[in-house]
Coordinates of C-alpha atoms in Angstrom, one line a residue:
X1 CA 0.0 0.0 0.0
X2 CA 2.7 2.5 0.9
X3 CA 5.5 1.0 -1.1
X4 CA 5.2 3.2 -4.2
X5 CA 4.8 6.3 -2.1
X6 CA 8.1 5.7 -0.4
X7 CA 9.9 4.4 -3.5
X8 CA 10.1 0.8 -2.3
X9 CA 9.9 -2.3 -4.4
X10 CA 8.4 -4.5 -1.7
X11 CA 7.3 -4.3 1.9
X12 CA 10.5 -3.9 4.1
X13 CA 9.0 -5.0 7.4
X14 CA 7.0 -8.1 6.5
X15 CA 6.9 -10.7 9.3
X16 CA 7.7 -13.6 7.0
X17 CA 11.2 -15.1 7.7
X18 CA 12.9 -14.0 4.4
X19 CA 16.7 -14.7 4.6
X20 CA 17.2 -11.8 2.1
X21 CA 16.3 -9.4 4.9
X22 CA 18.4 -11.1 7.5
X23 CA 20.4 -8.6 9.5
X24 CA 23.3 -10.3 11.3
X25 CA 23.6 -8.5 14.6
X26 CA 26.4 -9.7 16.8
X27 CA 24.3 -12.3 18.5
X28 CA 23.0 -13.6 15.2
X29 CA 26.5 -13.7 13.6
X30 CA 27.8 -15.7 16.5
X31 CA 24.8 -18.0 16.5
X32 CA 25.1 -18.7 12.8
X33 CA 28.9 -19.4 13.3
X34 CA 28.1 -21.8 16.1
X35 CA 25.5 -23.6 14.1
X36 CA 27.8 -24.1 11.1
X37 CA 30.6 -25.2 13.4
X38 CA 28.4 -27.7 15.2
X39 CA 27.1 -29.2 12.0
X40 CA 30.6 -29.4 10.4
X41 CA 32.0 -31.1 13.5
X42 CA 29.2 -33.6 13.7
X43 CA 27.8 -32.6 17.1
X44 CA 24.8 -34.7 17.9
X45 CA 22.6 -32.0 19.5
X46 CA 22.5 -28.3 19.0
X47 CA 20.1 -25.9 20.7
X48 CA 19.3 -22.3 19.9
X49 CA 16.8 -20.4 22.1
X50 CA 15.5 -16.8 22.2
X51 CA 12.4 -14.8 23.0
X52 CA 9.5 -14.6 20.6
X53 CA 10.4 -12.5 17.6
X54 CA 14.2 -12.5 18.0
X55 CA 14.8 -14.1 14.7
X56 CA 15.2 -17.8 15.3
X57 CA 13.3 -19.0 12.3
X58 CA 14.9 -16.5 10.0
X59 CA 18.3 -17.5 11.3
X60 CA 17.4 -21.1 10.6
X61 CA 16.5 -20.4 7.0
X62 CA 19.8 -18.5 6.5
X63 CA 21.5 -21.6 7.8
X64 CA 19.7 -23.8 5.3
X65 CA 20.9 -21.6 2.5
X66 CA 24.5 -22.1 3.6
X67 CA 24.4 -25.9 3.9
X68 CA 25.7 -27.9 1.0
X69 CA 24.0 -30.7 -0.9
X70 CA 25.8 -33.2 1.3
X71 CA 23.4 -32.4 4.1
X72 CA 19.8 -33.7 3.9
X73 CA 17.3 -31.9 6.2
X74 CA 14.1 -32.9 7.9
X75 CA 12.3 -29.8 9.1
X76 CA 9.5 -30.3 11.7
X77 CA 7.3 -27.2 12.4
X78 CA 4.7 -28.9 14.6
X79 CA 6.0 -29.8 18.0
X80 CA 2.7 -31.2 19.3
X81 CA 3.6 -34.8 18.2
X82 CA 3.7 -38.1 20.0
X83 CA 6.9 -40.2 19.7
X84 CA 5.3 -42.3 16.9
X85 CA 4.1 -39.2 15.1
X86 CA 7.5 -37.7 15.3
X87 CA 9.1 -40.7 13.7
X88 CA 6.4 -40.9 11.0
X89 CA 6.9 -37.2 10.2
X90 CA 10.7 -37.8 9.8
X91 CA 10.0 -40.7 7.4
X92 CA 7.7 -38.4 5.4
X93 CA 10.2 -35.5 5.4
X94 CA 13.1 -37.6 4.4
X95 CA 11.2 -39.6 1.8
X96 CA 11.8 -43.0 3.5
X97 CA 9.7 -45.5 1.6
X98 CA 7.9 -48.4 3.3
X99 CA 4.9 -49.2 5.5
X100 CA 4.5 -47.3 8.7
X101 CA 4.6 -49.6 11.7
X102 CA 5.4 -49.6 15.4
X103 CA 7.9 -47.2 17.0
X104 CA 10.5 -50.0 16.9
X105 CA 9.9 -50.6 13.2
X106 CA 10.0 -46.9 12.4
X107 CA 13.4 -46.6 14.2
X108 CA 14.8 -49.6 12.4
X109 CA 13.7 -48.1 9.0
X110 CA 15.2 -44.8 9.9
X111 CA 18.5 -46.5 10.9
X112 CA 18.7 -48.3 7.6
X113 CA 18.1 -45.0 5.8
X114 CA 20.8 -43.2 7.8
X115 CA 23.3 -46.0 7.2
X116 CA 22.6 -45.8 3.4
X117 CA 23.1 -42.0 3.5
X118 CA 26.4 -42.4 5.4
X119 CA 27.6 -44.8 2.7
X120 CA 26.9 -42.1 0.1
X121 CA 28.9 -39.6 2.2
X122 CA 25.9 -37.6 3.2
X123 CA 24.7 -36.3 6.6
X124 CA 21.2 -36.0 7.9
X125 CA 20.0 -33.0 10.0
X126 CA 16.7 -32.9 11.9
X127 CA 15.5 -29.4 12.8
X128 CA 12.7 -29.1 15.3
X129 CA 11.1 -25.6 15.5
X130 CA 9.2 -24.4 18.6
X131 CA 10.8 -27.2 20.5
X132 CA 9.5 -25.9 23.8
X133 CA 6.2 -27.4 22.8
X134 CA 7.6 -30.9 22.8
X135 CA 6.3 -33.3 25.4
X136 CA 8.9 -35.0 27.7
X137 CA 8.1 -38.3 26.1
X138 CA 8.8 -36.9 22.6
X139 CA 12.0 -35.3 23.8
X140 CA 13.1 -38.6 25.2
X141 CA 12.4 -40.2 21.8
X142 CA 14.6 -37.5 20.2
X143 CA 17.3 -38.3 22.7
X144 CA 17.2 -42.0 21.8
X145 CA 17.7 -41.1 18.2
X146 CA 21.2 -39.9 19.1
X147 CA 22.0 -43.6 19.8
X148 CA 21.9 -44.2 16.1
X149 CA 25.6 -44.0 15.4
X150 CA 28.6 -45.8 14.0
X151 CA 31.8 -46.4 16.0
X152 CA 33.1 -43.0 14.9
X153 CA 30.2 -40.6 14.4
X154 CA 26.5 -39.9 14.9
X155 CA 24.3 -40.8 12.0
X156 CA 21.9 -37.9 12.7
X157 CA 22.3 -34.4 14.0
X158 CA 19.4 -32.6 15.8
X159 CA 18.9 -28.9 16.0
X160 CA 16.3 -27.7 18.6
X161 CA 14.9 -24.2 18.1
X162 CA 12.8 -22.8 20.9
X163 CA 11.8 -20.1 23.3
X164 CA 13.4 -19.6 26.7
X165 CA 11.0 -22.2 28.1
X166 CA 13.1 -24.8 26.3
X167 CA 16.0 -23.9 28.5
X168 CA 13.9 -24.4 31.6
X169 CA 12.7 -27.8 30.3
X170 CA 16.3 -28.9 29.6
X171 CA 17.3 -27.9 33.1
X172 CA 14.9 -30.4 34.7
X173 CA 16.5 -33.5 36.3
X174 CA 14.4 -35.8 34.1
X175 CA 16.1 -34.5 30.9
X176 CA 19.6 -34.4 32.2
X177 CA 20.7 -37.1 29.8
X178 CA 19.5 -35.0 26.8
X179 CA 21.1 -31.8 28.3
X180 CA 24.5 -33.5 28.6
X181 CA 24.4 -34.5 24.9
X182 CA 24.0 -30.9 23.7
X183 CA 27.3 -30.0 22.2
X184 CA 26.5 -26.5 20.9
X185 CA 24.1 -24.1 22.7
X186 CA 23.3 -20.5 22.0
X187 CA 20.8 -17.9 23.3
X188 CA 19.7 -15.1 20.9
X189 CA 19.3 -11.6 22.6
X190 CA 17.4 -8.5 21.4
X191 CA 19.1 -5.8 19.3
X192 CA 21.2 -3.1 20.9
X193 CA 20.1 0.5 20.1
X194 CA 22.8 0.9 17.4
X195 CA 21.8 -2.5 15.9
X196 CA 18.1 -1.5 15.8
X197 CA 19.0 1.6 13.7
X198 CA 21.2 -0.5 11.4
X199 CA 18.5 -3.2 11.2
X200 CA 15.8 -0.7 10.1
X201 CA 18.1 0.9 7.5
X202 CA 19.2 -2.5 6.2
X203 CA 15.6 -3.7 5.6
X204 CA 14.7 -0.4 3.9
X205 CA 17.8 -0.7 1.6
X206 CA 16.9 -4.3 0.6
X207 CA 13.3 -3.3 -0.1
X208 CA 14.3 -0.2 -2.1
X209 CA 17.4 -1.6 -3.8
X210 CA 19.3 1.4 -2.5
X211 CA 19.7 3.5 0.6
X212 CA 16.4 4.9 1.8
X213 CA 16.5 7.0 4.9
X214 CA 12.8 7.2 5.8
X215 CA 13.0 7.4 9.6
X216 CA 14.6 10.3 11.5
X217 CA 17.2 9.6 14.2
X218 CA 14.7 10.5 17.0
X219 CA 12.2 8.1 15.3
X220 CA 14.7 5.3 15.3
X221 CA 15.5 5.9 19.0
X222 CA 11.7 5.7 19.7
X223 CA 11.4 2.5 17.7
X224 CA 14.1 0.8 19.9
X225 CA 12.7 2.2 23.2
X226 CA 9.2 0.9 22.4
X227 CA 10.2 -2.4 20.9
X228 CA 13.0 -3.3 23.2
X229 CA 15.1 -4.3 20.2
X230 CA 13.0 -7.4 19.4
X231 CA 13.1 -7.6 15.6
X232 CA 9.4 -8.7 15.2
X233 CA 8.2 -5.8 17.3
X234 CA 10.5 -3.5 15.3
X235 CA 8.9 -4.7 12.1
X236 CA 5.4 -4.2 13.4
X237 CA 6.1 -0.7 14.6
X238 CA 7.9 0.4 11.5
X239 CA 5.3 -1.1 9.2
X240 CA 2.5 0.7 11.0
X241 CA 4.4 4.0 11.2
X242 CA 5.0 3.9 7.4
X243 CA 1.3 3.2 6.9
X244 CA 0.4 6.1 9.1
X245 CA 2.9 8.3 7.3
X246 CA 1.5 7.3 3.9
X247 CA -2.0 8.1 5.1
X248 CA -0.8 11.6 6.2
X249 CA 1.3 12.1 3.1
X250 CA 4.4 12.4 5.2
X251 CA 7.7 11.7 3.4
X252 CA 9.8 11.1 6.5
X253 CA 8.8 9.3 9.7
X254 CA 9.3 11.2 13.0
X255 CA 8.9 10.0 16.6
X256 CA 5.3 11.2 16.8
X257 CA 4.2 8.7 14.1
X258 CA 6.1 5.9 15.9
X259 CA 4.3 6.7 19.1
X260 CA 1.0 6.8 17.3
X261 CA 1.8 3.4 15.7
X262 CA 2.7 2.0 19.1
X263 CA -0.6 3.2 20.6
X264 CA -2.6 1.7 17.8
X265 CA -0.9 -1.7 18.1
X266 CA -1.3 -1.8 21.9
X267 CA -4.9 -0.8 21.6
X268 CA -5.6 -3.6 19.1
X269 CA -3.9 -6.1 21.5
X270 CA -6.0 -4.9 24.4
X271 CA -9.2 -5.2 22.3
X272 CA -8.3 -8.8 21.3
X273 CA -7.6 -9.7 24.9
X274 CA -11.0 -8.2 26.0
X275 CA -12.7 -10.2 23.3
X276 CA -11.1 -13.4 24.5
X277 CA -12.1 -12.7 28.1
X278 CA -15.6 -12.1 27.0
X279 CA -15.7 -15.3 25.0
X280 CA -14.3 -17.5 27.8
X281 CA -17.6 -17.8 29.8
X282 CA -19.5 -18.6 26.6
X283 CA -16.9 -21.3 25.7
X284 CA -17.2 -22.8 29.2
X285 CA -21.0 -22.9 28.9
X286 CA -20.7 -24.6 25.5
X287 CA -18.4 -27.2 27.0
X288 CA -20.9 -27.8 29.8
X289 CA -23.7 -28.2 27.3
X290 CA -21.6 -30.7 25.2
X291 CA -20.8 -32.7 28.3
X292 CA -24.5 -32.8 29.3
X293 CA -25.4 -33.8 25.8
X294 CA -22.8 -36.6 25.7
X295 CA -24.2 -37.9 29.1
X296 CA -27.8 -37.9 27.7
X297 CA -26.6 -39.6 24.6
X298 CA -24.9 -42.3 26.7
X299 CA -28.0 -42.9 28.8
X300 CA -30.2 -43.1 25.7
X301 CA -27.8 -45.6 24.2
X302 CA -28.3 -47.9 27.2
X303 CA -32.1 -47.7 26.9
X304 CA -32.0 -48.3 23.1
X305 CA -29.5 -51.1 23.3
X306 CA -32.2 -53.8 23.0
X307 CA -34.0 -52.1 20.1
X308 CA -33.2 -52.9 16.5
X309 CA -30.7 -50.4 15.0
X310 CA -32.6 -47.7 13.1
X311 CA -31.6 -46.7 9.6
X312 CA -28.6 -44.4 9.7
X313 CA -29.2 -41.0 8.3
X314 CA -26.0 -39.1 7.4
X315 CA -26.2 -35.6 9.0
X316 CA -25.0 -32.8 6.9
X317 CA -22.0 -31.1 8.5
X318 CA -22.3 -27.4 9.3
X319 CA -20.8 -25.2 6.7
X320 CA -17.1 -24.6 7.4
X321 CA -16.5 -21.3 9.0
X322 CA -12.9 -20.1 8.4
X323 CA -11.6 -17.0 10.1
X324 CA -10.5 -15.0 7.1
X325 CA -7.3 -13.2 8.0
X326 CA -7.0 -9.4 7.5
X327 CA -4.1 -9.5 5.0
X328 CA -1.7 -6.7 4.6
X329 CA -1.7 -5.4 1.0
X330 CA 0.9 -7.3 -1.0
X331 CA 3.8 -5.3 -2.3
X332 CA 4.1 -5.8 -6.0
X333 CA 7.0 -5.1 -8.4
X334 CA 4.8 -4.3 -11.4
X335 CA 4.8 -7.3 -13.7
X336 CA 3.1 -5.2 -16.3
X337 CA 6.0 -2.7 -16.7
X338 CA 6.8 -4.1 -20.1
X339 CA 3.3 -4.4 -21.4
X340 CA 2.4 -1.7 -23.9
X341 CA -1.0 -0.1 -23.4
X342 CA -1.4 0.2 -27.1
X343 CA -1.0 -3.6 -27.5
X344 CA -3.2 -5.3 -24.9
X345 CA -2.2 -8.8 -26.1
X346 CA 1.6 -8.2 -25.9
X347 CA 3.4 -10.4 -23.4
X348 CA 5.1 -8.7 -20.5
X349 CA 8.7 -9.1 -19.4
X350 CA 8.5 -8.1 -15.7
X351 CA 10.0 -10.6 -13.3
X352 CA 8.8 -11.4 -9.7
X353 CA 10.9 -10.9 -6.7
X354 CA 11.0 -13.6 -4.0
X355 CA 8.2 -13.0 -1.5
X356 CA 6.2 -10.8 -3.8
X357 CA 3.4 -11.4 -6.2
X358 CA 4.3 -13.4 -9.3
X359 CA 4.7 -11.9 -12.8
X360 CA 1.9 -12.6 -15.2
X361 CA 1.4 -12.5 -18.9
X362 CA -1.8 -12.4 -21.0
X363 CA -4.2 -15.3 -20.6
X364 CA -4.9 -15.2 -16.9
X365 CA -8.6 -14.7 -17.4
X366 CA -9.3 -17.2 -20.2
X367 CA -12.3 -18.9 -18.7
X368 CA -15.6 -17.3 -17.6
X369 CA -17.0 -18.5 -14.3
X370 CA -20.5 -19.7 -13.5
X371 CA -21.6 -19.1 -9.9
X372 CA -23.1 -22.1 -8.0
X373 CA -26.8 -22.1 -8.0
X374 CA -27.1 -21.9 -4.3
X375 CA -24.4 -19.3 -3.8
X376 CA -24.9 -15.5 -3.8
X377 CA -23.9 -14.2 -7.3
X378 CA -22.1 -10.9 -7.3
X379 CA -23.1 -8.4 -9.9
X380 CA -21.0 -8.8 -12.9
X381 CA -20.1 -5.4 -14.5
X382 CA -22.3 -4.7 -17.5
X383 CA -22.4 -1.7 -19.7
X384 CA -24.5 1.0 -18.0
X385 CA -27.5 2.3 -19.8
X386 CA -26.7 5.7 -21.3
X387 CA -23.8 6.4 -18.9
X388 CA -22.7 10.0 -18.5
X389 CA -19.6 10.8 -20.5
X390 CA -17.0 12.9 -18.8
X391 CA -14.8 14.9 -21.1
X392 CA -12.6 16.6 -18.5
X393 CA -11.7 14.0 -15.9
X394 CA -9.2 16.1 -13.7
X395 CA -11.8 18.8 -13.4
X396 CA -14.6 16.4 -12.5
X397 CA -12.5 14.8 -9.9
X398 CA -11.7 18.2 -8.3
X399 CA -15.4 19.0 -7.9
X400 CA -15.8 16.5 -5.0
X401 CA -14.1 16.0 -1.6
X402 CA -11.5 13.1 -1.7
X403 CA -13.3 11.3 1.1
X404 CA -16.6 11.3 -0.8
X405 CA -14.9 9.9 -3.9
X406 CA -13.2 7.2 -1.9
X407 CA -16.4 6.2 -0.2
X408 CA -18.4 5.8 -3.5
X409 CA -15.5 4.0 -5.1
X410 CA -15.1 1.5 -2.3
X411 CA -18.9 0.8 -2.1
X412 CA -19.0 0.3 -5.9
X413 CA -16.4 -2.5 -5.6
X414 CA -18.1 -4.0 -2.5
X415 CA -21.4 -4.0 -4.5
X416 CA -19.7 -5.8 -7.3
X417 CA -18.7 -8.6 -4.9
X418 CA -22.2 -8.6 -3.3
X419 CA -20.7 -7.5 0.0
X420 CA -22.1 -5.1 2.7
X421 CA -21.4 -1.4 1.9
X422 CA -18.9 0.5 4.0
X423 CA -20.2 2.6 6.9
X424 CA -19.8 6.4 6.8
X425 CA -20.2 8.7 3.9
X426 CA -16.7 10.2 3.9
X427 CA -13.6 8.5 5.2
X428 CA -9.8 8.4 4.5
X429 CA -8.2 5.9 2.2
X430 CA -6.6 4.1 5.1
X431 CA -10.0 3.7 6.7
X432 CA -11.4 2.5 3.4
X433 CA -8.8 -0.2 3.3
X434 CA -9.7 -1.2 6.8
X435 CA -13.4 -1.5 5.8
X436 CA -12.4 -3.7 2.9
X437 CA -10.2 -5.9 5.0
X438 CA -12.9 -6.2 7.7
X439 CA -15.3 -7.7 5.0
X440 CA -12.8 -10.5 4.3
X441 CA -11.1 -9.1 1.2
X442 CA -7.4 -8.9 0.4
X443 CA -5.8 -5.9 -1.3
X444 CA -3.1 -6.5 -4.0
X445 CA -1.1 -3.3 -4.5
X446 CA 0.2 -2.6 -8.0
X447 CA 2.5 0.5 -8.0
X448 CA 3.0 0.7 -11.7
X449 CA 0.3 -1.2 -13.5
X450 CA -1.2 -0.4 -16.9
X451 CA -4.4 -1.1 -18.7
X452 CA -3.1 -4.1 -20.6
X453 CA -2.2 -5.7 -17.3
X454 CA -5.5 -4.9 -15.8
X455 CA -7.3 -6.6 -18.7
X456 CA -5.3 -9.7 -18.0
X457 CA -6.1 -9.6 -14.2
X458 CA -9.7 -8.9 -15.0
X459 CA -10.7 -7.7 -11.5
X460 CA -12.5 -4.5 -10.7
X461 CA -10.0 -2.3 -9.0
X462 CA -9.3 1.0 -7.2
X463 CA -7.2 3.5 -9.1
X464 CA -5.4 6.6 -7.7
X465 CA -5.9 9.5 -10.2
X466 CA -4.6 13.0 -10.3
X467 CA -7.1 15.8 -10.2
X468 CA -7.0 19.5 -11.2
X469 CA -6.6 20.7 -7.6
X470 CA -3.4 18.6 -7.1
X471 CA -5.0 16.3 -4.5
X472 CA -5.2 12.7 -5.7
X473 CA -8.6 10.9 -5.8
X474 CA -9.4 7.2 -5.5
X475 CA -12.0 5.9 -8.0
X476 CA -13.3 2.4 -8.9
X477 CA -12.6 0.9 -12.3
X478 CA -15.8 -1.0 -12.8
X479 CA -15.6 -1.9 -16.5
X480 CA -12.9 -1.7 -19.2
X481 CA -13.9 -1.7 -22.8
X482 CA -11.8 -1.5 -26.0
X483 CA -11.9 2.4 -26.1
X484 CA -13.8 3.4 -22.9
X485 CA -13.6 2.8 -19.2
X486 CA -16.4 3.1 -16.6
X487 CA -15.3 4.7 -13.3
X488 CA -17.4 5.0 -10.1
X489 CA -16.8 7.8 -7.6
X490 CA -16.0 10.6 -10.1
X491 CA -19.3 12.4 -9.8
X492 CA -21.1 10.1 -7.4
X493 CA -21.8 6.4 -6.9
X494 CA -23.0 5.8 -10.4
X495 CA -20.2 5.0 -13.0
X496 CA -19.3 7.5 -15.6
X497 CA -17.7 6.8 -18.9
X498 CA -14.3 8.2 -19.9
X499 CA -12.0 7.6 -22.8
X500 CA -8.9 5.5 -22.3
X501 CA -6.7 8.5 -23.3
X502 CA -8.2 10.6 -20.5
X503 CA -7.7 7.8 -18.0
X504 CA -4.0 7.3 -19.0
X505 CA -3.4 11.0 -18.7
X506 CA -4.6 11.1 -15.1
X507 CA -3.3 7.8 -13.9
X508 CA 0.3 7.0 -13.0
X509 CA -0.3 3.2 -12.5
X510 CA -1.1 3.1 -8.8
X511 CA -3.7 0.4 -8.4
X512 CA -5.4 -1.6 -5.6
X513 CA -7.0 -4.9 -6.7
X514 CA -9.7 -6.0 -4.3
X515 CA -10.0 -9.8 -4.3
X516 CA -11.3 -12.5 -2.0
X517 CA -9.0 -15.3 -0.7
X518 CA -11.9 -17.7 -0.4
X519 CA -9.8 -20.4 1.3
X520 CA -7.6 -18.3 3.5
X521 CA -4.4 -19.6 1.9
X522 CA -1.1 -18.2 3.3
X523 CA 0.5 -15.3 1.4
X524 CA 2.8 -17.7 -0.4
X525 CA 2.3 -21.5 -0.4
X526 CA 5.4 -23.2 -1.5
X527 CA 7.2 -26.6 -1.6
X528 CA 7.5 -28.3 1.8
X529 CA 4.2 -26.9 3.2
X530 CA 1.7 -29.3 4.6
X531 CA -1.9 -29.3 6.0
X532 CA -5.5 -28.7 5.0
X533 CA -4.6 -25.8 2.7
X534 CA -2.2 -27.9 0.7
X535 CA -5.0 -30.5 0.4
X536 CA -7.3 -27.8 -1.0
X537 CA -4.6 -26.9 -3.5
X538 CA -4.2 -30.5 -4.6
X539 CA -8.0 -30.9 -4.9
X540 CA -8.2 -27.8 -7.0
X541 CA -5.4 -29.0 -9.3
X542 CA -7.1 -32.4 -9.5
X543 CA -10.4 -30.7 -10.6
X544 CA -8.4 -29.0 -13.3
X545 CA -7.0 -32.3 -14.5
X546 CA -3.4 -31.5 -13.4
X547 CA -3.0 -33.8 -10.4
X548 CA -4.3 -37.3 -9.6
X549 CA -6.3 -37.7 -6.4
X550 CA -6.4 -38.4 -3.5
X551 CA -4.7 -35.3 -1.9
X552 CA -1.7 -36.1 0.4
X553 CA -1.6 -32.7 2.2
X554 CA 2.1 -32.4 1.5
X555 CA 3.4 -29.9 -1.0
X556 CA 5.8 -32.4 -2.6
X557 CA 7.5 -32.5 -6.0
X558 CA 4.4 -33.8 -7.8
X559 CA 2.4 -30.9 -6.5
X560 CA 5.2 -28.5 -7.4
X561 CA 5.2 -29.6 -11.0
X562 CA 1.4 -29.5 -11.2
X563 CA 1.4 -25.9 -10.0
X564 CA 4.0 -25.1 -12.6
X565 CA 1.8 -26.7 -15.3
X566 CA -1.1 -24.6 -14.2
X567 CA 1.0 -21.4 -14.2
X568 CA 2.2 -22.3 -17.7
X569 CA -1.3 -22.8 -18.9
X570 CA -2.3 -19.4 -17.4
X571 CA 0.9 -17.8 -18.7
X572 CA 2.1 -17.0 -15.2
X573 CA 5.7 -17.1 -14.0
X574 CA 6.4 -20.8 -13.6
X575 CA 8.0 -20.7 -10.2
X576 CA 5.9 -23.5 -8.6
X577 CA 4.8 -21.2 -5.8
X578 CA 1.2 -20.3 -5.0
X579 CA 1.3 -16.5 -4.5
X580 CA -1.5 -13.9 -4.8
X581 CA -1.7 -14.0 -8.6
X582 CA -1.7 -17.8 -8.8
X583 CA -4.5 -17.9 -6.1
X584 CA -6.5 -15.3 -8.1
X585 CA -6.1 -17.4 -11.3
X586 CA -7.1 -20.6 -9.4
X587 CA -10.2 -19.0 -8.0
X588 CA -11.1 -17.8 -11.5
X589 CA -10.5 -21.2 -13.1
X590 CA -12.7 -23.2 -10.6
X591 CA -16.4 -23.0 -11.2
X592 CA -17.3 -23.0 -7.5
X593 CA -16.2 -19.5 -6.8
X594 CA -18.1 -16.4 -7.9
X595 CA -15.8 -13.6 -9.0
X596 CA -16.8 -10.3 -10.6
X597 CA -15.1 -9.3 -13.8
X598 CA -13.6 -6.1 -15.3
X599 CA -14.1 -7.0 -18.9
X600 CA -17.3 -8.2 -20.5
X601 CA -17.8 -12.0 -20.2
X602 CA -14.3 -12.2 -18.8
X603 CA -12.6 -11.5 -22.1
X604 CA -9.3 -9.8 -21.6
X605 CA -8.9 -8.7 -25.2

């Protein structure tokens, strides 16, 4: 959202553990050196602990980038595993073939695999994240794995990553045998004041591709004072401060904006805590009702035991209710930079950065969607009857307050999706984005889009246009024809018609695409992920004839190649990752999702 305003190519303070943004403070440099040393020397156990947000996961990913091909890695993200589930997950991660059996059989299979890798001159590393969540029984099973060894070396090395609670667990007498086997141990600490300044400047430089001094010295001191030097809190504060500065039109962030950002974040945390406290009695009451219900059911079962079994009627499960996250707008290095407006069908040459939305070429919106009969069908943009034609777009924009234009534009897009209108007649753009997010929509930010690319994307969007009075206005692009465009918010809620020449003259490419992440997929779903969201992806690819069912729930090589085939079919960048544009294209391709279109009948030409 604010990236283009501040000259950034991507969001500098995203919370995802991207190794490109890794700033090696003194504590991190020494930790990384200790990790590399421990792995090189064949230490059986290595432990790294640190407070929440100090950079353990990012450090781990930086380590993985530095390991050679002679090291095979099993990465376990879920610590809530029994001893058997731990071994089964290791088999799955390492690709060990064979039937799953008892714990003993699983250990024997793992031992055979490790011996084979040792014969090939390879080492195996098990990384357990959030290890403070492991049960004592599972930790004991991990300790027993260190008994898999030859006469001269361990067959498997184990890295435990965890919060300080892990230190307390290891200090207990019951785990003294495990504690004694840890050869390398390190504790990450928060950043010092100087390191906080360098950390912020480093991330801004990576995001901009050059030095970008956006925070004043007093602001940087305030960031450290209020975050305590914890990198995750630094990210949250700086991201919110940049958003506030963007909303205010401030080119440089001072301490006042940092303090305002801190108050907003703390206020949101308090509201969430109050909501949880209010929900606790209700949850307890529901548990009591369930317990009573189960008791009644048990008694009824006793009375009915002598009766013939009635015909079983399958109860319809309740519709799944997923909490749609409020996504931060995705920073997008415009993939349409090489697409000529005069040639809508010309392929683009923009590339995608890691962690940003993928590049896309024409063909994304090939297929029209049909809504399900029992689902609410959003209004698909159609040519208005006798729309008013505006011959002087900058002058028409200047005739209304910016807030009124924004309100009408946002409501026009919400109406296209069949969503509830925003509350309030006039509000700022930052508030408008909040209203959009509160209704379950994501916002894809395109700093330098053009009309050819918007035809490909084929989603109604918000455009920031220049007006005669010098104050930009946000309008809704509701329809895009061969020579004309229909914009809502220019003179009121009803769309007006303008020529494409007028639109290009007032528009510098800043675009906000409103879309719905129907399944709540993570920002980028990539190889190695697992869970229900991966199962959904595999089901979707199977529906499109690109993958054979049943879904495994693991983003493996087969799924990776199927995603690449889909991206190739849709002329997306074939990177095998499911980012915002791939998700948008998937929802468009599947007939069970109702998506409004920008072009008539979904034709991008």
